[in-house]
Coordinates of C-alpha atoms in Angstrom, one line a residue:
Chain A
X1 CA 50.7 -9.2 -20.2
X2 CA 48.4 -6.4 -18.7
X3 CA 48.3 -6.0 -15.0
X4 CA 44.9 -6.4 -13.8
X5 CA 43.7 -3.9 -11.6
X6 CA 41.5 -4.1 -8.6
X7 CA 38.1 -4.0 -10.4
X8 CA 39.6 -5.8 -13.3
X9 CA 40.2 -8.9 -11.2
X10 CA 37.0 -8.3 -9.1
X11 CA 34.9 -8.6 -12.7
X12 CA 37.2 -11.6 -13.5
X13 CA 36.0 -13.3 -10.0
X14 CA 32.5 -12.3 -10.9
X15 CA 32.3 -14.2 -14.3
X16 CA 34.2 -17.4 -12.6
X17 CA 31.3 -17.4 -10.0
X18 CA 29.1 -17.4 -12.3
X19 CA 30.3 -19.7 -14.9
X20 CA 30.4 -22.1 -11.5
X21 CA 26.9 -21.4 -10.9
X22 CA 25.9 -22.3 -14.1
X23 CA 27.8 -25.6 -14.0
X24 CA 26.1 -26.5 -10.4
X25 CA 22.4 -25.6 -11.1
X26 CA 23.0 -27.6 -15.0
X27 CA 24.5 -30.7 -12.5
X28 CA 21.6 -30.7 -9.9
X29 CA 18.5 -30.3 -12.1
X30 CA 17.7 -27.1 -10.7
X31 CA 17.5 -26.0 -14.0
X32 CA 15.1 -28.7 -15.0
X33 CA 12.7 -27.8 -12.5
X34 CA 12.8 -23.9 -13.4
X35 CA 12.1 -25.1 -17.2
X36 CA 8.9 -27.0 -15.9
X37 CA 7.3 -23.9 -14.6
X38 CA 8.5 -22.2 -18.1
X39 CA 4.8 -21.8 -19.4
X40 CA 3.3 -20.9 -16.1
X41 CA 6.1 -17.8 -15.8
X42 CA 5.8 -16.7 -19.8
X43 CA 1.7 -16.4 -19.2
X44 CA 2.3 -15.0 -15.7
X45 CA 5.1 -12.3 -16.5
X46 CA 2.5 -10.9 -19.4
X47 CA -0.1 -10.6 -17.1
X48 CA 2.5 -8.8 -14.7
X49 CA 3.8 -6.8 -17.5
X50 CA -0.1 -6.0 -18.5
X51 CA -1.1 -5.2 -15.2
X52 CA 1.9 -2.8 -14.9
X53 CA 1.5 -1.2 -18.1
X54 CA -1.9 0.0 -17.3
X55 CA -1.7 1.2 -14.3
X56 CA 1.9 2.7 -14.7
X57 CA 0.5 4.7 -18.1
X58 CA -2.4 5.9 -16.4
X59 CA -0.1 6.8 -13.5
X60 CA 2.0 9.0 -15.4
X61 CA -0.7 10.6 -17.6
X62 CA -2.5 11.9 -14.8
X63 CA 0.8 12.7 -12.2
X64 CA 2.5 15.4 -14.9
X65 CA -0.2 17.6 -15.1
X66 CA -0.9 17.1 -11.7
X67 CA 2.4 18.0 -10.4
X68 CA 2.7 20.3 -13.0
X69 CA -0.6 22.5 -11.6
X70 CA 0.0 21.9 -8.4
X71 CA 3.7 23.7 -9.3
X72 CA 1.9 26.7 -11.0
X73 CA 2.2 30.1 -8.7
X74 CA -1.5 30.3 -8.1
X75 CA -1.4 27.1 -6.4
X76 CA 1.4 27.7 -4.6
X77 CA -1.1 28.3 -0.9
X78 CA -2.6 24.7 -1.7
X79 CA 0.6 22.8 -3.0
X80 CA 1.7 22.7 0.4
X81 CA -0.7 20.9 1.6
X82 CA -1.1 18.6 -1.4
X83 CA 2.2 17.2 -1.1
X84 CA 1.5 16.7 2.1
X85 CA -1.3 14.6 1.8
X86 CA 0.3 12.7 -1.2
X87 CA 4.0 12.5 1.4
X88 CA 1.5 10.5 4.0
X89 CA -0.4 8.8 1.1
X90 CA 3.3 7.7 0.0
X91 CA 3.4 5.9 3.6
X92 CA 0.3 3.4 3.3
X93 CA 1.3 0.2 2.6
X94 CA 0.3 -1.0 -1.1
X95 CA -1.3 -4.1 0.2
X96 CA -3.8 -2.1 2.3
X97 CA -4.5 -0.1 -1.2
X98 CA -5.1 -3.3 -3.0
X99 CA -7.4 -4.1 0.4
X100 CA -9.1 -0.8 0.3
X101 CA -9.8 -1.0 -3.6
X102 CA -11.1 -4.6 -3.4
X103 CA -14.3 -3.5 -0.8
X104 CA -15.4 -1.6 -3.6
X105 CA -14.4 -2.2 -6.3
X106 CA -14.7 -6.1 -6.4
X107 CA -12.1 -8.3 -7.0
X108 CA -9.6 -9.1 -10.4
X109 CA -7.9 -6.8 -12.7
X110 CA -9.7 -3.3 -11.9
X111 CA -9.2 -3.1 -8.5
X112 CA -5.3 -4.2 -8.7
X113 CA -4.9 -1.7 -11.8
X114 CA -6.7 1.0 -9.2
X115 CA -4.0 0.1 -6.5
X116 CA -1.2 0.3 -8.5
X117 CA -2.1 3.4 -9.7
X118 CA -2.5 5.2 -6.6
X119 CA 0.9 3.3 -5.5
X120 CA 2.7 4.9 -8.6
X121 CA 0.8 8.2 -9.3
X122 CA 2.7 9.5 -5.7
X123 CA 6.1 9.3 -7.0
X124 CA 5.8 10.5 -10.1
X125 CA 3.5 13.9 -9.2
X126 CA 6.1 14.4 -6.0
X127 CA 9.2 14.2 -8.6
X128 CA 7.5 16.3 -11.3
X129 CA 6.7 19.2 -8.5
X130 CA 10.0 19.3 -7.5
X131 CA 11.6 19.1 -10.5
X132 CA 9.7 22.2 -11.6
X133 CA 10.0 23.8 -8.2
X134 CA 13.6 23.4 -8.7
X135 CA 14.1 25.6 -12.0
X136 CA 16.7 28.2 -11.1
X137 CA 15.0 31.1 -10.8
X138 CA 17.6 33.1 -13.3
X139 CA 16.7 31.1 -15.9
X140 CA 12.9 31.8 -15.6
X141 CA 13.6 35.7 -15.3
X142 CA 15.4 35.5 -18.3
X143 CA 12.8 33.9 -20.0
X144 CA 10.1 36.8 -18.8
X145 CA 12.6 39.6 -19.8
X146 CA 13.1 38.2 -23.7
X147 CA 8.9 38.3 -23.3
X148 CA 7.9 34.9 -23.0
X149 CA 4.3 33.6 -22.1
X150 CA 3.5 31.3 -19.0
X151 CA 2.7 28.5 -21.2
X152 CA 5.9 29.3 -23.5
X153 CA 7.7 29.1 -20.1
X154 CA 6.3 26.0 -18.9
X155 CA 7.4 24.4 -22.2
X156 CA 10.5 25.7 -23.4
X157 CA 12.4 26.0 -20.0
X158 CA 10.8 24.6 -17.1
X159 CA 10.0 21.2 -18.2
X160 CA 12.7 20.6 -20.2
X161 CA 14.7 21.5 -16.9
X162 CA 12.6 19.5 -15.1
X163 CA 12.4 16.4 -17.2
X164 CA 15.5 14.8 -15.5
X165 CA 14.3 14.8 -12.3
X166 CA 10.8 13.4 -13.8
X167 CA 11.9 10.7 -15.4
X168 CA 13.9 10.2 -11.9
X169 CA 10.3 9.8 -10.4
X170 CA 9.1 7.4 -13.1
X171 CA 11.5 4.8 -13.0
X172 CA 11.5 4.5 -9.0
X173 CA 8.0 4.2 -9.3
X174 CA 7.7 1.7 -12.4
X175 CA 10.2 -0.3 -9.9
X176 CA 8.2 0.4 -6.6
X177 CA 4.8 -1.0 -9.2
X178 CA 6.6 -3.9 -10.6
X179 CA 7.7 -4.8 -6.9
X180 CA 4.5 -4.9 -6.0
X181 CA 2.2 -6.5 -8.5
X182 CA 3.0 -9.5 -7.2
X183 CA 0.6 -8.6 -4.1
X184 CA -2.1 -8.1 -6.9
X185 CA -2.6 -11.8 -7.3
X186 CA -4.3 -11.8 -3.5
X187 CA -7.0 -10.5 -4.8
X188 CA -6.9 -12.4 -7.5
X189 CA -5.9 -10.2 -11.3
X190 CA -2.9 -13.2 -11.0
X191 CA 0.5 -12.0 -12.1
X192 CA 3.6 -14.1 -10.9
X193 CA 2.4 -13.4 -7.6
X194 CA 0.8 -16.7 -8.4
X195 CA 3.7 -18.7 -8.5
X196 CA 5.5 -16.7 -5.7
X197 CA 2.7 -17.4 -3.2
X198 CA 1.8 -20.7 -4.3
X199 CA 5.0 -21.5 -3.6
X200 CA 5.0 -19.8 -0.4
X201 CA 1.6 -22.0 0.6
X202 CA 3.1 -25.5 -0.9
X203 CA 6.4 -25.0 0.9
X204 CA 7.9 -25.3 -2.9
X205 CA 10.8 -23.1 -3.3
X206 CA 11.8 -23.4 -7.3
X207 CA 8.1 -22.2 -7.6
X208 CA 8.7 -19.8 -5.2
X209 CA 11.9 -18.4 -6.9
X210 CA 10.2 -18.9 -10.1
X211 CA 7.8 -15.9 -9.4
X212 CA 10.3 -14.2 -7.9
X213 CA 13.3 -14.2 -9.7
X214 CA 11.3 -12.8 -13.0
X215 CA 9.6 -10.5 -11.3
X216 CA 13.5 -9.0 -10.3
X217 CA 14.5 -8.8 -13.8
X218 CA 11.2 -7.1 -14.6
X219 CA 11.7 -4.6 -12.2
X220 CA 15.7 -4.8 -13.2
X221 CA 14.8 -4.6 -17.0
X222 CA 12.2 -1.7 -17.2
X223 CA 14.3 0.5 -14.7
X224 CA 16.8 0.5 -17.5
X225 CA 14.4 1.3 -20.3
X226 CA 13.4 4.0 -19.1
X227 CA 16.8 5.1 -17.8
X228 CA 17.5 4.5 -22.0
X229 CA 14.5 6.8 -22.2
X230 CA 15.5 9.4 -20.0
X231 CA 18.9 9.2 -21.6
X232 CA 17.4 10.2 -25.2
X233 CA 14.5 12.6 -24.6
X234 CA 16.4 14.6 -22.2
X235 CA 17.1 17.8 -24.0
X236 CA 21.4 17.6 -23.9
X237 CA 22.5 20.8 -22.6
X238 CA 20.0 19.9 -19.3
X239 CA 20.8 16.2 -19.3
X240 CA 23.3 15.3 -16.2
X241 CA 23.9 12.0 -17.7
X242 CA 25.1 13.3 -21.1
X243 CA 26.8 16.6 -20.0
Chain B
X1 CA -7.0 -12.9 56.7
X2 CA -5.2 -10.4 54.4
X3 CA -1.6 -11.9 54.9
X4 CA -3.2 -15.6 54.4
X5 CA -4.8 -14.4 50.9
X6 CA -1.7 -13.3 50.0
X7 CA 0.4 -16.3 50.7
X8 CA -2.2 -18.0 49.0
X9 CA -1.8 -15.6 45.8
X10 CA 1.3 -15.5 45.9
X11 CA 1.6 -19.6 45.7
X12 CA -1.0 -19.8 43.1
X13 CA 1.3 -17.6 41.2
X14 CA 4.4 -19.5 41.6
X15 CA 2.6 -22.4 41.0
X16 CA 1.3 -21.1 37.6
X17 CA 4.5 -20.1 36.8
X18 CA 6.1 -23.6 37.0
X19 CA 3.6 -25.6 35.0
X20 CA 3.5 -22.7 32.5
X21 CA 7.0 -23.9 31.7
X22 CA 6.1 -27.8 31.7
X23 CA 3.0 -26.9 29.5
X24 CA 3.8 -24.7 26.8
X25 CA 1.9 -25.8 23.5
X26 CA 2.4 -24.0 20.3
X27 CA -1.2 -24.0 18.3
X28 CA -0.8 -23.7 14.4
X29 CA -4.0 -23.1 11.9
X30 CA -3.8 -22.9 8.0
X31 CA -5.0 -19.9 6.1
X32 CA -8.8 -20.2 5.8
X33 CA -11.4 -19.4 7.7
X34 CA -12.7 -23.0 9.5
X35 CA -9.2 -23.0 10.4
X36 CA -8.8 -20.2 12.1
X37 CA -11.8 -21.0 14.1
X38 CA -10.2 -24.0 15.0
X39 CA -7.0 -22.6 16.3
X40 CA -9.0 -19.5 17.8
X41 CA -10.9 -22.3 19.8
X42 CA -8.3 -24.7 20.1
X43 CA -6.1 -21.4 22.1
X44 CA -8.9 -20.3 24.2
X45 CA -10.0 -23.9 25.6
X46 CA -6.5 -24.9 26.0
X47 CA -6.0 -21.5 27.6
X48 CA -8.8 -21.8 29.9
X49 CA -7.6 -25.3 30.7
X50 CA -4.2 -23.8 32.0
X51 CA -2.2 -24.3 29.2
X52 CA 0.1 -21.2 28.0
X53 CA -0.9 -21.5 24.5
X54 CA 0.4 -19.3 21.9
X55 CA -1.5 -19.3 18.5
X56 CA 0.1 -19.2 15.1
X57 CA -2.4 -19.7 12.2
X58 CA -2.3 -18.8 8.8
X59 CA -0.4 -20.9 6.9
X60 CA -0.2 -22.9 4.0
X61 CA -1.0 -26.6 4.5
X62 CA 2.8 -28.0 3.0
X63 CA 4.3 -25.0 5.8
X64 CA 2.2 -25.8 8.6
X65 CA 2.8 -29.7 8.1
X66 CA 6.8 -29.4 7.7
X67 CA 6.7 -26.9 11.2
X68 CA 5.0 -29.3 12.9
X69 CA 7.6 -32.4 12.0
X70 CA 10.5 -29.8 13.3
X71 CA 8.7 -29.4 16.1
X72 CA 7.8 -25.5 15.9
X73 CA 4.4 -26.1 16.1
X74 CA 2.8 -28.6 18.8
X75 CA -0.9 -29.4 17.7
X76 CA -3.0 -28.2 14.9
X77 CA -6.0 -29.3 12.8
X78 CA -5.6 -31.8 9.6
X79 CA -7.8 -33.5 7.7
X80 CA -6.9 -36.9 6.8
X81 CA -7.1 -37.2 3.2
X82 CA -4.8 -34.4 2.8
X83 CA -2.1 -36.1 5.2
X84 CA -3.0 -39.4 2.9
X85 CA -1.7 -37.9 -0.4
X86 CA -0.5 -35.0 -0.2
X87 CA 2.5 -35.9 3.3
X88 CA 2.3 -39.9 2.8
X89 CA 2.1 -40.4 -0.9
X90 CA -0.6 -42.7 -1.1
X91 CA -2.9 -43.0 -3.9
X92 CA -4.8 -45.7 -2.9
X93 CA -8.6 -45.2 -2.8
X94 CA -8.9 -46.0 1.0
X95 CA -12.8 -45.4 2.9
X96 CA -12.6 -43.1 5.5
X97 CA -12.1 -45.6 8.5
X98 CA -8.9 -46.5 6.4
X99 CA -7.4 -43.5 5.6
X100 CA -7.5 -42.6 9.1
X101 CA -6.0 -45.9 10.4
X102 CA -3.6 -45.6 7.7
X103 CA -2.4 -42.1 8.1
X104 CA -2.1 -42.7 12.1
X105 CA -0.2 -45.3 11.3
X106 CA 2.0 -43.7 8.8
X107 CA 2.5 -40.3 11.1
X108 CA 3.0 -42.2 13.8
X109 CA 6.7 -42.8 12.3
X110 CA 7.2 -39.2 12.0
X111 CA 6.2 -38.7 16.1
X112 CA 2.9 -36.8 15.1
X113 CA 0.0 -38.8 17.2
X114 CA -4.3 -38.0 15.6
X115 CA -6.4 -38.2 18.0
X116 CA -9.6 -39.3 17.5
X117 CA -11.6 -37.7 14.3
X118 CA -14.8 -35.1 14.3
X119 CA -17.7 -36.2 12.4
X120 CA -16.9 -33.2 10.4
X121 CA -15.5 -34.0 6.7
X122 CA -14.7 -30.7 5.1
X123 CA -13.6 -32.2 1.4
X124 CA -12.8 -29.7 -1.6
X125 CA -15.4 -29.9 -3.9
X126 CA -16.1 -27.9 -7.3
X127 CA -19.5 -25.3 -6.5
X128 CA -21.3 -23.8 -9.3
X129 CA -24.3 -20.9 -9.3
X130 CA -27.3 -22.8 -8.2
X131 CA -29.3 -20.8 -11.5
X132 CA -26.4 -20.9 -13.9
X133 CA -25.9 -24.6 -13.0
X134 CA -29.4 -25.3 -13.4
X135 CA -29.8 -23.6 -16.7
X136 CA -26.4 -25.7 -18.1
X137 CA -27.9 -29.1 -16.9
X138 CA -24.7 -30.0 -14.8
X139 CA -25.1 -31.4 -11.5
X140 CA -22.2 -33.5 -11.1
X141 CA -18.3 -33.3 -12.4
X142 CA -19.0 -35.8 -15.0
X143 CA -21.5 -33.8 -16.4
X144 CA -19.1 -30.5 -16.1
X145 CA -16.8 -32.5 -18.1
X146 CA -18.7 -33.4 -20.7
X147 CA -19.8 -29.2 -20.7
X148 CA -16.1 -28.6 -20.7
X149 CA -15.4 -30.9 -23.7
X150 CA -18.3 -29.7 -25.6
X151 CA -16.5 -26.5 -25.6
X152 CA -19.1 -24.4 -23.3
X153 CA -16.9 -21.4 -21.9
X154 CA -16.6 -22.2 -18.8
X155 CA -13.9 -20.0 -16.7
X156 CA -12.8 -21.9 -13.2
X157 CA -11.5 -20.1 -9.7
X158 CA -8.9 -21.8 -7.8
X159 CA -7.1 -21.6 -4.9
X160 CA -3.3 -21.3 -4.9
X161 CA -2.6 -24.7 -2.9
X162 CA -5.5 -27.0 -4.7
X163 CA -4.1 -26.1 -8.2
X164 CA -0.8 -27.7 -7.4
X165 CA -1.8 -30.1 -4.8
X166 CA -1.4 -33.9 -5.7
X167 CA -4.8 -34.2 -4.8
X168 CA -5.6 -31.3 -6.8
X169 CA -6.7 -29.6 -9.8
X170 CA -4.5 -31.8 -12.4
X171 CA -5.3 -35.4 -11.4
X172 CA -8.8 -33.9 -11.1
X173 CA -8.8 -33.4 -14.5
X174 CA -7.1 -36.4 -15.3
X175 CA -10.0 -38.5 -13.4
X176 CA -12.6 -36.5 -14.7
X177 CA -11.0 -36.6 -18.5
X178 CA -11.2 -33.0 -19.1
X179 CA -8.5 -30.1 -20.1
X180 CA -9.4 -26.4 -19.2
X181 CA -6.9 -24.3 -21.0
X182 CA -4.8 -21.8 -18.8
X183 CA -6.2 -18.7 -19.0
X184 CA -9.4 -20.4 -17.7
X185 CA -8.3 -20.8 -14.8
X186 CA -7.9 -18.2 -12.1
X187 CA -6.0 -18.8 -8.5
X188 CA -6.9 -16.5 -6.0
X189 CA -7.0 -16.8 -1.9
X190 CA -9.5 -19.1 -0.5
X191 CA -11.6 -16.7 0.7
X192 CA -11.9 -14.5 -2.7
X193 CA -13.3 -17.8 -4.6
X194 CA -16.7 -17.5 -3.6
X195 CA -17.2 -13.6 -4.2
X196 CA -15.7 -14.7 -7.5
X197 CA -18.1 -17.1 -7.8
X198 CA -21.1 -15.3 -6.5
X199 CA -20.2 -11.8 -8.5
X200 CA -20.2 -13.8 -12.2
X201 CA -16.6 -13.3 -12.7
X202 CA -15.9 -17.5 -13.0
X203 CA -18.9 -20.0 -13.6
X204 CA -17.1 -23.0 -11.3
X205 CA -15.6 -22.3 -7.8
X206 CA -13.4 -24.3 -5.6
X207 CA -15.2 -24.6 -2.4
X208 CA -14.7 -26.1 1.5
X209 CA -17.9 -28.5 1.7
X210 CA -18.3 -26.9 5.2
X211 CA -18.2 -23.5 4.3
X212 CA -21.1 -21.4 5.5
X213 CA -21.2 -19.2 2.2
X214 CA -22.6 -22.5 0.1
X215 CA -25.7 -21.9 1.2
X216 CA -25.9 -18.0 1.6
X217 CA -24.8 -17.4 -1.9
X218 CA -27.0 -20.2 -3.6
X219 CA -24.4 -22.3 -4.9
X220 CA -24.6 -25.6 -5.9
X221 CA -21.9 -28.3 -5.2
X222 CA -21.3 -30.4 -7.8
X223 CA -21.8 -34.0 -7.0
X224 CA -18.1 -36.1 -7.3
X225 CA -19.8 -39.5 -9.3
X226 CA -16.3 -40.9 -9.7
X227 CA -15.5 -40.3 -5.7
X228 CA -12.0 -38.8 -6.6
X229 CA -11.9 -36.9 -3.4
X230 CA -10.7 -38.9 -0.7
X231 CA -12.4 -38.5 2.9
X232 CA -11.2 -35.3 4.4
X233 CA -12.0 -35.8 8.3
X234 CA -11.0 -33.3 10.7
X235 CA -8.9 -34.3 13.1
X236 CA -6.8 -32.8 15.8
X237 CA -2.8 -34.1 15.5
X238 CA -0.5 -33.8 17.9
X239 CA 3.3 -34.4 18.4
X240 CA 4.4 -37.1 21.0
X241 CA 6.7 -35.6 22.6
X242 CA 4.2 -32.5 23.8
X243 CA 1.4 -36.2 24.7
X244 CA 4.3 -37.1 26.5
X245 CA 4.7 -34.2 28.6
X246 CA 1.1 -33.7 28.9
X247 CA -0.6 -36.5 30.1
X248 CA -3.9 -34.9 29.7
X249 CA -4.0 -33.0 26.7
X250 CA -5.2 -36.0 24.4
X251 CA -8.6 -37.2 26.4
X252 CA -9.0 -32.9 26.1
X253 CA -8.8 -32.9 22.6
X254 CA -11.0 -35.6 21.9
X255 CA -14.2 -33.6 23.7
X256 CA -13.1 -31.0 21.4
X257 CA -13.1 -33.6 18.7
X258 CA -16.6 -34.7 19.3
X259 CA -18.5 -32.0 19.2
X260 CA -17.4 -31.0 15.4
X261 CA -19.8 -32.1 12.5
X262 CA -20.4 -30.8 8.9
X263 CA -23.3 -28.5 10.6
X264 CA -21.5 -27.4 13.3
X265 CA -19.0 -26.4 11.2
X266 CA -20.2 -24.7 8.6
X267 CA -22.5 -22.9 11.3
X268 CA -19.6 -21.7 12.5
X269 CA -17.7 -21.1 9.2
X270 CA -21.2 -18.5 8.6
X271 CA -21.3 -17.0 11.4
X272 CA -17.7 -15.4 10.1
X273 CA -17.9 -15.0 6.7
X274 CA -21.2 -14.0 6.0
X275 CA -22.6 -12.8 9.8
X276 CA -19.0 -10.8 10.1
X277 CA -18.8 -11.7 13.5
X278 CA -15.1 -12.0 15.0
X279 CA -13.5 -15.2 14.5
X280 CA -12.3 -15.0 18.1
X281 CA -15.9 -14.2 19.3
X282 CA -17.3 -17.1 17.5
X283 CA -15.0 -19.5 19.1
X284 CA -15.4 -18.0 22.4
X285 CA -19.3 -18.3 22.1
X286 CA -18.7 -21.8 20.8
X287 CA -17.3 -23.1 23.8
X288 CA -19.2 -21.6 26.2
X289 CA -22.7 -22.8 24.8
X290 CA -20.6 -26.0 25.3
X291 CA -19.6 -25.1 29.0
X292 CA -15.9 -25.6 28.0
X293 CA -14.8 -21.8 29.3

């Protein structure tokens, strides 16, 4: 008979609330009404996940090198006040992006992919900056001394050091996007917005937790891929999580 | 002179202050535009009456309804085929004399009084490019679904409440005997349905009949042959309890009440949302054209 320890019986605890849940929601037909709503949430989560695809791709194709110049010596005068611009750009609320993008660029999927990726491109170029700021300056001596190019630099020692704190940038902004797609279906590229705010508008709150509680488990789900990512490309010897 | 103007301030003041407390009234207003005219206008005349009004619009219809039977919200706006169906259940076809006997009678269990209805019926109705509608040959929603079952593509723009609403989008389909798949169907806000509409990105639009923007963008409204939409008059409802406690508020209402009519209204609704004139400024000129300020 093993003596369960603290977090032992707090996981045990855990399970038994949840095996209750279960039990209630199957008794009340909670989970009946969730099921009715099954085909509006498969269609809407695809259009989520499509929306945040997009933008989140073109996000981190354009924030690397962007970060990555704006890291470069020569830029060091202007970098300063690049990040400060993108450090207030960081502050305006998505929903007055998506706003902003709809006057001109009409309403639907274009302007809501434009939104989300200026909502995710901050992030990412901040965290790839820094990351690359952050290379201990030993290292990149050494590098110089056994006669290195910039570019060989760049690739063998600074992103590679770097990449960590990258990916670090990635996933809070695939989270922050996935958060707030649901914002998109205002003005109207749908998403489970839909369902959240119907829900919201018919005073309906199964529909309203049925937009929101996948949208969650996106969010919950693609932080951990790319964690997984992160885990795998990130070069061992400069890999926190694997050390 | 001075001290006497004073007194005499100062006891207007106090005075103010007591009824203020007697004659609170909480306005509500759903999340469109005729709406937020309405509570706009509703706040400033009661204001100007010396009510102390405070405004909350912006809702969805199921929210406002359900604040106003917990007694958060003292008077708003409603049209009467939406209390019919969608709050009573009824799915009778009624005229529009009956539905509004009926639902006074019906709301009158739940302490929410209507006054007396506007001539203004703002019903949902299904809007189409006037050139695009002309060029398919549809002019009513039988003929739309007959397009739809001869497999035109035909995409549709919805609002979130209508799609779900049980006098909606799928017992409009159901009436009409027609199926539009899923992905043919957008929701949006209100407001975005007629730039959707206008821009090409859907061919049918769910619109307000009294919205200004039917006739400044060319649309066309599609004629309901099988009257499935029951009468939508707009009527001002009020709970009992704030009647009760002011005496005068309903006669006030009603010459609100009578001076709304589908042109009125969808003057005003234009004046907005395609003039860009401030929703508070349009109320406010409303009611002083009518001497009501």
């Amino acid at each position: 008979m093993p003596t369960l320890n603290l977090s032992g019986a707090l996981r045990l605890l855990v399970l038994v609330a949840v095996f209750l849940a279960g039990i209630w929601s199957q008794s009340s037909g909670v989970i009946d009404d969730f099921l009715f709503y099954l085909p509006d949430i498969q269609f809407l989560a695809v259009q989520h996940l499509w929306l945040t695809a997009v933008s989140g791709s073109l996000a981190i194709l354009v924030a690397i090198p962007l970060g990555t110049l704006l890291s470069r010596p020569s830029m060091a005068r202007v970098a300063e006040s690049a990040m400060q611009v993108l450090n207030v750009g960081t502050t305006i609320p998505t929903l007055a992006v998506l706003a902003l993008s709809m006057s001109f660029l009409g309403i639907g999927t274009v302007p809501a992919v434009f939104g989300l990726f200026v909502a995710t491109l901050l992030p990412i170029t901040r965290n790839t900056y820094t990351g690359l700021k952050g290379v201990s300056p030993a290292l990149m001596e050494a590098a110089a001394g056994i006669g290195m190019s910039p570019a060989q630099r760049l690739l063998k020692v600074e992103l590679p050091n770097a990449l960590y704190v990258i990916f670090a940038g990635i996933r809070t902004a695939l989270a922050i996007n996935i958060g707030t797609v649901p914002l998109a279906f205002l003005i109207g590229a749908g998403g489970l917005g839909e369902l959240i705010f119907t829900g919201i508008d018919l005073y309906d709150p199964v529909m309203m937790l049925s937009g929101a509680i996948p949208t969650a488990l996106l969010a919950v789900v693609v932080d951990m891929l790319v964690a997984i990512t992160a885990f795998l490309v990130v070069p061992r010897g400069v890999n926190p999580s694997r050390a | 002179m001075k001290t006497l103007m004073t007194l005499l301030t100062g006891a207007a003041l106090a005075g103010s202050l007591t009824t203020a407390q007697a004659n609170e009234i909480v306005v509500g207003g759903k999340n469109f535009t005729e709406q937020q005219i309405l509570a706009s206008m509703t706040s400033q005349y009661l204001d100007a009456l010396g009510y102390d009004v405070e405004k909350r619009s912006g809702m969805g219809s199921a929210v406002l309804r359900q604040a106003q039977e917990n007694g958060q919200i003292d008077l708003y706006w409603e049209y009467t085929g939406t209390s019919l169906i969608n709050y009573n259940d009824v799915t009778e076809r009624l005229s529009p004399d009956e539905t509004y006997s009926r639902v006074k009678e019906l709301d009158a269990e739940k302490g929410l009084v209507w006054l007396e209805p506007s001539e203004a019926n703002n019903t949902y109705a299904l809007a189409m490019r006037e050139a695009d509608a002309e060029e398919r040959g549809i002019e009513s929603l039988s003929d739309l679904s007959q397009a739809v079952n001869d497999g035109e593509a035909l995409t549709f723009a919805l609002n979130a409440e209508f799609y779900a609403r049980e006098d909606g989008w799928r017992p409009l389909q159901q009436a009409y005997d027609f199926r539009v798949g899923r992905g043919d169907v957008k929701r949006m806000d209100s407001g975005l349905v007629y730039q959707a509409l206008r821009d090409g990105q859907v061919e049918v639009g769910l619109v307000f009949a009294t919205d200004g923007r039917i006739p400044a963008f060319d649309f066309r409204v599609l004629e309901d042959d099988q009257a499935y939409f029951p009468a939508y008059a707009l009527t001002p409802v009020v709970r009992e309890e704030t009647l009760e406690a002011n005496p005068e508020l309903a006669e006030q209402m009603n010459a609100l009440s009578g001076l709304l009519t589908d042109a009125t209204m969808s003057r005003l609704n234009a004046r907005v949302d395609v003039e860009k004139v401030t929703i508070e400024r349009v109320a406010e000129t409303f009611l002083e054209e009518h001497d009501l300020l």
